[in-house]
mmCIF file of C-alpha atoms in Angstrom:
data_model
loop_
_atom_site.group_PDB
_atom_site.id
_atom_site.type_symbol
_atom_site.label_atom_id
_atom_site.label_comp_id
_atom_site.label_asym_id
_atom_site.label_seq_id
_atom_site.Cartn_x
_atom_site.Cartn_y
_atom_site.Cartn_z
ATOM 1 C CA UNK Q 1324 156.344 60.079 130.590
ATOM 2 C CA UNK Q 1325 152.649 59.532 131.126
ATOM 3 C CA UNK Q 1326 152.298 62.593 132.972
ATOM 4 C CA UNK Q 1327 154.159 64.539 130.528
ATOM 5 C CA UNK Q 1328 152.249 62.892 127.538
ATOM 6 C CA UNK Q 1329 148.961 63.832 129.166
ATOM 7 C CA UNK Q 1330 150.563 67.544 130.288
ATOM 8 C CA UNK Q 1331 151.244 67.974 126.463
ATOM 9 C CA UNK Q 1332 147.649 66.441 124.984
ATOM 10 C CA UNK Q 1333 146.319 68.774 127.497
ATOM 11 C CA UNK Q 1334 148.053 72.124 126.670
ATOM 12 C CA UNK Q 1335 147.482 70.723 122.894
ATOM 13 C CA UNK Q 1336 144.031 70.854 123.709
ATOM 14 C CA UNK Q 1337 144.009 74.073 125.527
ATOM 15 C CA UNK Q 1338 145.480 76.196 122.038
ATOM 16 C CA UNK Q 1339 143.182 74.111 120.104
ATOM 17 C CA UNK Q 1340 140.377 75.371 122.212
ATOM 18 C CA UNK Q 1341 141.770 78.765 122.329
ATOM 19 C CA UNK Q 1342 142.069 78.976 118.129
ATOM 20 C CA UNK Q 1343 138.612 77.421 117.957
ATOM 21 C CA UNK Q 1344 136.901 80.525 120.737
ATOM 22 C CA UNK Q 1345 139.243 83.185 118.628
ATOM 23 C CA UNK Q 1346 137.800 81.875 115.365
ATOM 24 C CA UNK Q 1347 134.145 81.709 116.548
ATOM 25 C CA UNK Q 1348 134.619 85.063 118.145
ATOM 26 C CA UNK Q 1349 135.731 86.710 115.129
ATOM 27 C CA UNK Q 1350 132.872 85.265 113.073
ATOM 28 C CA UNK Q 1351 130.642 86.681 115.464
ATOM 29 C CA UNK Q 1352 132.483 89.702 115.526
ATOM 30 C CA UNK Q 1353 131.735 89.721 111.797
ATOM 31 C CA UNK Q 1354 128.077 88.821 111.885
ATOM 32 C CA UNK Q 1355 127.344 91.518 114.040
ATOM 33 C CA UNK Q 1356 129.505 93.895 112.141
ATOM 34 C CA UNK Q 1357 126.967 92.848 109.226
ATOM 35 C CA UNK Q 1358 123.764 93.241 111.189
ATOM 36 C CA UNK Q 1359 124.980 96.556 112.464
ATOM 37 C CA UNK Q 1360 125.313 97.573 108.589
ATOM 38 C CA UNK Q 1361 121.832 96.130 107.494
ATOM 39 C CA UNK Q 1362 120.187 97.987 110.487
ATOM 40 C CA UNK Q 1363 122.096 101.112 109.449
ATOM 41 C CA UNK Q 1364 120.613 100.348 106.061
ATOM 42 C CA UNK Q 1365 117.055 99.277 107.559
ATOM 43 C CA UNK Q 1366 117.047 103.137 109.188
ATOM 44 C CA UNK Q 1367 118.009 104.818 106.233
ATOM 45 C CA UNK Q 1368 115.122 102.930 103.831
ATOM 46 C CA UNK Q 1369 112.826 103.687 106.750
ATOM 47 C CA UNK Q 1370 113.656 107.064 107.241
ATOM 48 C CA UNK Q 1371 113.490 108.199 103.489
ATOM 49 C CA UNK Q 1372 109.989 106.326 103.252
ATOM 50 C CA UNK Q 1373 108.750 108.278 106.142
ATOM 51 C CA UNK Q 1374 110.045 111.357 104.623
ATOM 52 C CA UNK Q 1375 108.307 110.429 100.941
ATOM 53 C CA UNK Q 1376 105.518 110.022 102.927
ATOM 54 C CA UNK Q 1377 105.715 113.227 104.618
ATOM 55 C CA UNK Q 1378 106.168 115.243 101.442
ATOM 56 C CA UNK Q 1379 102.903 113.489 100.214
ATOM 57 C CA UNK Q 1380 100.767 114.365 103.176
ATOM 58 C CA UNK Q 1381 102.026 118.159 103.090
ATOM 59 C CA UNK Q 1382 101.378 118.375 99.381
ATOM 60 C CA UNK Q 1383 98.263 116.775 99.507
ATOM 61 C CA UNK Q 1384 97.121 119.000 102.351
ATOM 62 C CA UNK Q 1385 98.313 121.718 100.918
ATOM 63 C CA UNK Q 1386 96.262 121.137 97.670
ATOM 64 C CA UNK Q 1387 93.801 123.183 98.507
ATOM 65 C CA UNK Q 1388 90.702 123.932 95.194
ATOM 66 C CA UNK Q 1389 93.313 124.008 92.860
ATOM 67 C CA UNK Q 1390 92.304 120.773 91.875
ATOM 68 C CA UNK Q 1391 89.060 120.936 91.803
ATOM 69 C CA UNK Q 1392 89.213 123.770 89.803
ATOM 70 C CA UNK Q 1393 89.358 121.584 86.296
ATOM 71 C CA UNK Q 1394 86.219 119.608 87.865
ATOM 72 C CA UNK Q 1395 84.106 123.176 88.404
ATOM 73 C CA UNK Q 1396 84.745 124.227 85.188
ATOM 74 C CA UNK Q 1397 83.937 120.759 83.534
ATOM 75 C CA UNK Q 1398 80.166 120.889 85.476
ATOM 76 C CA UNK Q 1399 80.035 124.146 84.397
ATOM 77 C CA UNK Q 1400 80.318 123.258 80.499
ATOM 78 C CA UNK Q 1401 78.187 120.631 81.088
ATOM 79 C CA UNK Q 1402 75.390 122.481 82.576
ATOM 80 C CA UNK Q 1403 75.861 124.500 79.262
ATOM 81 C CA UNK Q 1404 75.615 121.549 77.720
ATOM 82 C CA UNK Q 1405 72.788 120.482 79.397
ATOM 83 C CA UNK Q 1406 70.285 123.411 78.463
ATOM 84 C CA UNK Q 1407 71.122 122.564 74.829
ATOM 85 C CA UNK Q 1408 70.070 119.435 74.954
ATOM 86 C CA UNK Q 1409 66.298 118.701 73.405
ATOM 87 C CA UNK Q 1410 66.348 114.704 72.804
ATOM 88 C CA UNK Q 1411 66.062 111.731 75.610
ATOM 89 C CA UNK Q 1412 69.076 110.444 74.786
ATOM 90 C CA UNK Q 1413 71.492 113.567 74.751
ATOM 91 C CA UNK Q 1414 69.423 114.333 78.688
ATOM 92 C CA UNK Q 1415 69.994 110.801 79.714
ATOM 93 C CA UNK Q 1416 74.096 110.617 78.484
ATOM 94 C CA UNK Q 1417 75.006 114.403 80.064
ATOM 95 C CA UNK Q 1418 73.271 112.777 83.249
ATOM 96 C CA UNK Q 1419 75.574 110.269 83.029
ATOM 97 C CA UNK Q 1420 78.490 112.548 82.790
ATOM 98 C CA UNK Q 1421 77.447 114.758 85.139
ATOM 99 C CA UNK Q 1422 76.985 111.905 87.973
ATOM 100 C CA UNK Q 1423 80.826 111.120 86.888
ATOM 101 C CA UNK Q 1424 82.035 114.407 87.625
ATOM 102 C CA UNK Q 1425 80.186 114.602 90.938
ATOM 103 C CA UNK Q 1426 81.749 111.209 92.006
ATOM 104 C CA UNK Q 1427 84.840 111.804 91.242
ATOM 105 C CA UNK Q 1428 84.689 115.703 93.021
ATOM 106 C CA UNK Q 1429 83.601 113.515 96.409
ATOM 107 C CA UNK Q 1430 86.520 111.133 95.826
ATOM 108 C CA UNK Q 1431 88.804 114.140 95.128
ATOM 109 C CA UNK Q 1432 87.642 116.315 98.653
ATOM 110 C CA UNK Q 1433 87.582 112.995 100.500
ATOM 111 C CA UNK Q 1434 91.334 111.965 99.920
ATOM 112 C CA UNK Q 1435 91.977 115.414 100.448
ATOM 113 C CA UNK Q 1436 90.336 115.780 103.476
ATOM 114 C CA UNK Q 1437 92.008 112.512 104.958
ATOM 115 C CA UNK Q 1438 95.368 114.045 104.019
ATOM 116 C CA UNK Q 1439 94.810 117.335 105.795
ATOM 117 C CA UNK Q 1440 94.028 114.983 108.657
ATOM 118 C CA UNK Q 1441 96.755 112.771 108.636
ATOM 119 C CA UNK Q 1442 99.010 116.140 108.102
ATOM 120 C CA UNK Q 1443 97.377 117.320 111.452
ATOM 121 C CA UNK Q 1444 96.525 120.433 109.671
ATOM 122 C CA UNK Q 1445 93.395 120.415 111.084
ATOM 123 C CA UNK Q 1446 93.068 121.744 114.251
ATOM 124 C CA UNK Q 1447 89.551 121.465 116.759
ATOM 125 C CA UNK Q 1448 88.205 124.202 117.625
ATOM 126 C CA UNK Q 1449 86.646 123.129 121.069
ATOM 127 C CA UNK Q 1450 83.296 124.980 121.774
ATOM 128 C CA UNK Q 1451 80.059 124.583 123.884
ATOM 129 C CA UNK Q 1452 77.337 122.740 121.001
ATOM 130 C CA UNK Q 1453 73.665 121.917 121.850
ATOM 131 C CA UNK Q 1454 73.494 118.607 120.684
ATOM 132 C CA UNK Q 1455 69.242 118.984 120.432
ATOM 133 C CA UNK Q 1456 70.739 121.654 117.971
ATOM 134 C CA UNK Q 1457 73.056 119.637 116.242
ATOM 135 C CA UNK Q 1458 70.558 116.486 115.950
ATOM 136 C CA UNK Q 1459 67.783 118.343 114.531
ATOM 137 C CA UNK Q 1460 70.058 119.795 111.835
ATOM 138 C CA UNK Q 1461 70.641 116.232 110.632
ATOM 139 C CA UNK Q 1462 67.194 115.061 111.208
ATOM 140 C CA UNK Q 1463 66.346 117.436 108.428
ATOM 141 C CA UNK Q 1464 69.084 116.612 106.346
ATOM 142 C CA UNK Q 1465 68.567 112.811 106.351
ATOM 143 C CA UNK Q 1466 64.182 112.822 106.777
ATOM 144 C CA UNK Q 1467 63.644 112.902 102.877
ATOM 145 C CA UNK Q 1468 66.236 110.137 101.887
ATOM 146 C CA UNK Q 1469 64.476 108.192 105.101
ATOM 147 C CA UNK Q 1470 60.955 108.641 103.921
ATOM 148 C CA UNK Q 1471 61.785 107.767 100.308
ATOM 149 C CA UNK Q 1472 62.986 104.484 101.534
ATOM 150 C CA UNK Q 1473 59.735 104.531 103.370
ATOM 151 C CA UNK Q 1474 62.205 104.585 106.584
ATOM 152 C CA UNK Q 1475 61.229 105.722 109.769
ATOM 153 C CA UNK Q 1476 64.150 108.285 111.421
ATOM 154 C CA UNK Q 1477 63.609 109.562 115.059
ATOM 155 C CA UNK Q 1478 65.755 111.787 117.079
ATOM 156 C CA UNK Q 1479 65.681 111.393 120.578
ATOM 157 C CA UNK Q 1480 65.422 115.219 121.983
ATOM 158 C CA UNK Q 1481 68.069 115.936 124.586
ATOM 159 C CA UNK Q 1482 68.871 118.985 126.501
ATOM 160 C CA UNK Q 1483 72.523 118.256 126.606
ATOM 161 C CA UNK Q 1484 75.515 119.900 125.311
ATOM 162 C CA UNK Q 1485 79.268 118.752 124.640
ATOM 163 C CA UNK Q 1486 82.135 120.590 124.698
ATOM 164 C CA UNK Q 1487 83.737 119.804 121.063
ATOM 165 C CA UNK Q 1488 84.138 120.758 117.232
ATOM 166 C CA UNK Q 1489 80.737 121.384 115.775
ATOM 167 C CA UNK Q 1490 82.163 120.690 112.943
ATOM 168 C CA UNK Q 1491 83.837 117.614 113.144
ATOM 169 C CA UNK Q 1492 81.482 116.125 115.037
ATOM 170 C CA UNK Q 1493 78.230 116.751 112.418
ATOM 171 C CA UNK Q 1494 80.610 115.380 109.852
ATOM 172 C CA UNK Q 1495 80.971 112.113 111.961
ATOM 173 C CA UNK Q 1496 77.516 111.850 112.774
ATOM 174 C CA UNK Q 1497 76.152 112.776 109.272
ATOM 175 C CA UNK Q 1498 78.465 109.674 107.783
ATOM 176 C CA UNK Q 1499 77.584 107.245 110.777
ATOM 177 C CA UNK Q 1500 73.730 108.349 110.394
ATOM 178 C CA UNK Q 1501 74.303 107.919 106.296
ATOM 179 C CA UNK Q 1502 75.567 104.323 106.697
ATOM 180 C CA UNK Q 1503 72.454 103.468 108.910
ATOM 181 C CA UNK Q 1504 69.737 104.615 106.254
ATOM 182 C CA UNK Q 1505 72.023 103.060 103.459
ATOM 183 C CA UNK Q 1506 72.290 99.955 104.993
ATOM 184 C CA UNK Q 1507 68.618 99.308 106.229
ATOM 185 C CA UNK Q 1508 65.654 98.702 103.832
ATOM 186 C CA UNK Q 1509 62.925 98.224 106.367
ATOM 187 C CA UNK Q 1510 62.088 99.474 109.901
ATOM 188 C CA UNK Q 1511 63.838 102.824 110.905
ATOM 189 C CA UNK Q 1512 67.002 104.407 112.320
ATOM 190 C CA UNK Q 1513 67.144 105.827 115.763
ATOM 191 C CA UNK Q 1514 69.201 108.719 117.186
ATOM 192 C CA UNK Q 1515 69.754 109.427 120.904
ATOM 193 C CA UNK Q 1516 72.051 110.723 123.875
ATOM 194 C CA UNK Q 1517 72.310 109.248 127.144
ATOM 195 C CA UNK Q 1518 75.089 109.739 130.330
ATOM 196 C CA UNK Q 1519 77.809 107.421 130.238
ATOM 197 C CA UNK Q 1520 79.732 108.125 133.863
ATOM 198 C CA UNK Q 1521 80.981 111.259 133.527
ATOM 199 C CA UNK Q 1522 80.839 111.540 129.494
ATOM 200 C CA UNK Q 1523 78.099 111.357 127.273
ATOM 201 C CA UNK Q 1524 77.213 108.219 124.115
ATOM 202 C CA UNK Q 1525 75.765 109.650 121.336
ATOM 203 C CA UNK Q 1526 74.103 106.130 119.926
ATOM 204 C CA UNK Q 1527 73.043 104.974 116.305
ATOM 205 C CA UNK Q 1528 70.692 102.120 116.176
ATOM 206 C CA UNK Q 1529 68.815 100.639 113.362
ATOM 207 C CA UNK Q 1530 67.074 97.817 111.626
ATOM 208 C CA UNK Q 1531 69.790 96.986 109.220
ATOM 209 C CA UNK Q 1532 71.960 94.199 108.007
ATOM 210 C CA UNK Q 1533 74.163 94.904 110.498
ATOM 211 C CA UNK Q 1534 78.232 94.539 111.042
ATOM 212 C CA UNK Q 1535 79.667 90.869 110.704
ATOM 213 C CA UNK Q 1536 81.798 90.057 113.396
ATOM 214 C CA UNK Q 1537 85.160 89.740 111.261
ATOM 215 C CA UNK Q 1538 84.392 92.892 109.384
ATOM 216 C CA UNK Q 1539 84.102 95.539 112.390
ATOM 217 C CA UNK Q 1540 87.753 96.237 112.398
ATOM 218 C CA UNK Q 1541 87.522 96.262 108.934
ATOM 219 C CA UNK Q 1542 84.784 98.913 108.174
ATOM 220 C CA UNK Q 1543 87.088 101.610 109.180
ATOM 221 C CA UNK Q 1544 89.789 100.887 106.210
ATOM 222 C CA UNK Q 1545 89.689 103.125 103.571
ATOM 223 C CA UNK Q 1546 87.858 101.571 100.652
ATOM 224 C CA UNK Q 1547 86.042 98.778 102.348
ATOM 225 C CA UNK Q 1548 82.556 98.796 101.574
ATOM 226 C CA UNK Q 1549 79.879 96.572 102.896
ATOM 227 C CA UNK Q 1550 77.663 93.880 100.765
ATOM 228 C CA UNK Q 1551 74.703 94.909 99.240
ATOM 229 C CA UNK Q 1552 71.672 94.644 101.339
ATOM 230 C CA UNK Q 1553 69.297 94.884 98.464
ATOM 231 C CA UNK Q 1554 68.443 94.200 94.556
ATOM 232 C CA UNK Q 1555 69.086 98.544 93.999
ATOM 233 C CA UNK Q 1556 72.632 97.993 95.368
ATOM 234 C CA UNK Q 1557 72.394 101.159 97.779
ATOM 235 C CA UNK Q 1558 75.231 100.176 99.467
ATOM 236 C CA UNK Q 1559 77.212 100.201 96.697
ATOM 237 C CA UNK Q 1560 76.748 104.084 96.271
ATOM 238 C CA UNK Q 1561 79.274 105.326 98.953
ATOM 239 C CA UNK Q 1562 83.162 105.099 97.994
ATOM 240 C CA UNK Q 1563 84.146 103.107 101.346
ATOM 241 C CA UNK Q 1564 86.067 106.056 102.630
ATOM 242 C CA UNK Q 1565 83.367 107.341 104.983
ATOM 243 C CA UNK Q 1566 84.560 105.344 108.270
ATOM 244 C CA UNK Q 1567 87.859 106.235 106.982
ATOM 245 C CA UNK Q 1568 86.909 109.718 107.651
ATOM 246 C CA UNK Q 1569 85.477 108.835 110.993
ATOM 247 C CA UNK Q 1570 88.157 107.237 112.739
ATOM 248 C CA UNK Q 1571 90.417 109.975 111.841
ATOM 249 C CA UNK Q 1572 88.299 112.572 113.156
ATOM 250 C CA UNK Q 1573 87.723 111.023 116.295
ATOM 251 C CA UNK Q 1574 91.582 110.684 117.067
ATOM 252 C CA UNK Q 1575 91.922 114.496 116.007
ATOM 253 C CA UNK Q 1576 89.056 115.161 118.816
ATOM 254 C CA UNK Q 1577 90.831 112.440 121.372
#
């Protein structure tokens, strides 16, 4: 009887066990059943937001001047306005409105030109440039805003060239060489090329405030501006999308 009592606990055991493994497995069956439908869900959410955000990039890069048309025809009236004007105060306040139009015209090509970027609408066109060329262009550019912040800005002369957009690359340089000047009061701002292996480092130094540690990743969000370096707030004049521009032109160059 003791082997048959123990025979029977055991096989009593055994369908316990065996009710407890189905039960567990069909609760995992379940589960996954559930996980499968949340991922399902999880793809769809993703796949419409990437879509939305598709259909924003292609219609802002496909707004071409059409918005800026209502901006060209507000400076225009206020240029009209302007020649009317014979008291301080009516000079000073269309100033002021003018200087509101203009910023918000840069804002409006900026975003614009950061969505015809992320669209990959535009497209290098790869050519041989002088850089002693290009450098001297901006040297020009940049010397009077220098010299009025009593700024010395050199250009190193090369006899190099690059094989790249012209274009994109001035526009890099000319926001990289604007941040430089903006953010140093004394001293200067100096422009060279040297050999790096087999490429070449175009390099910006100056006597400025320079880049906190934390912030360098930073810096190339859109919007993020740096501290003022001075009581006349100069830094404060750019709209914190100009390394925004710059890191997306050097991934469209590679």
């Amino acid at each position: 009887m003791d082997q048959q009592g123990n025979a029977f606990s055991l096989f009593q055991t055994a369908i316990s066990l065996e009710s407890l493994v189905r039960s567990r497995t069909d609760e995992l069956h379940s589960a996954l059943r559930r996980l499968e439908q949340s991922n399902a869900e999880l793809i769809e959410a993703r796949d419409r937001a990437e879509q939305a955000n598709v259909s924003k990039t292609r219609f802002l890069a496909a707004a071409s001047h059409d918005p800026l048309q209502p901006l060209n025809a507000a400076h225009l009236s206020v240029s009209a306005l302007a020649d009317v004007q014979t008291g301080t105060e009516g000079k000073r306040l269309v100033r002021q409105v003018e200087r509101s139009l203009e910023t918000m015209e840069t804002l409006l090509r900026t975003l614009l030109d950061i969505s015809r970027l992320d669209a990959g609408v535009v497209q290098p066109e790869i050519t041989s440039v002088s850089l002693d060329q290009l450098l001297q262009g901006l040297r020009s550019d940049f010397l009077p805003l220098a010299e009025r912040k009593g700024l010395r800005l050199r250009f190193a002369p090369t006899s190099l060239t690059l094989k790249t957009d012209r274009t994109l690359l001035r526009r890099i340089l000319q926001n990289i060489v604007a941040n430089a000047i903006r953010y140093t009061t004394t001293g200067g701002v100096l422009v060279g090329v040297r050999r790096h292996g087999p490429n070449l480092r175009i390099e910006i130094a100056d006597t400025g405030c320079g880049i906190p540690e934390d912030q360098r990743d930073r810096i190339f969000e859109e919007f993020h501006r740096g501290v003022a370096v001075d009581e006349s707030g100069l830094s404060g004049e750019g709209l914190g999308l100009g390394l925004a521009i710059v890191w997306r032109m050097v991934e469209t160059l590679g």
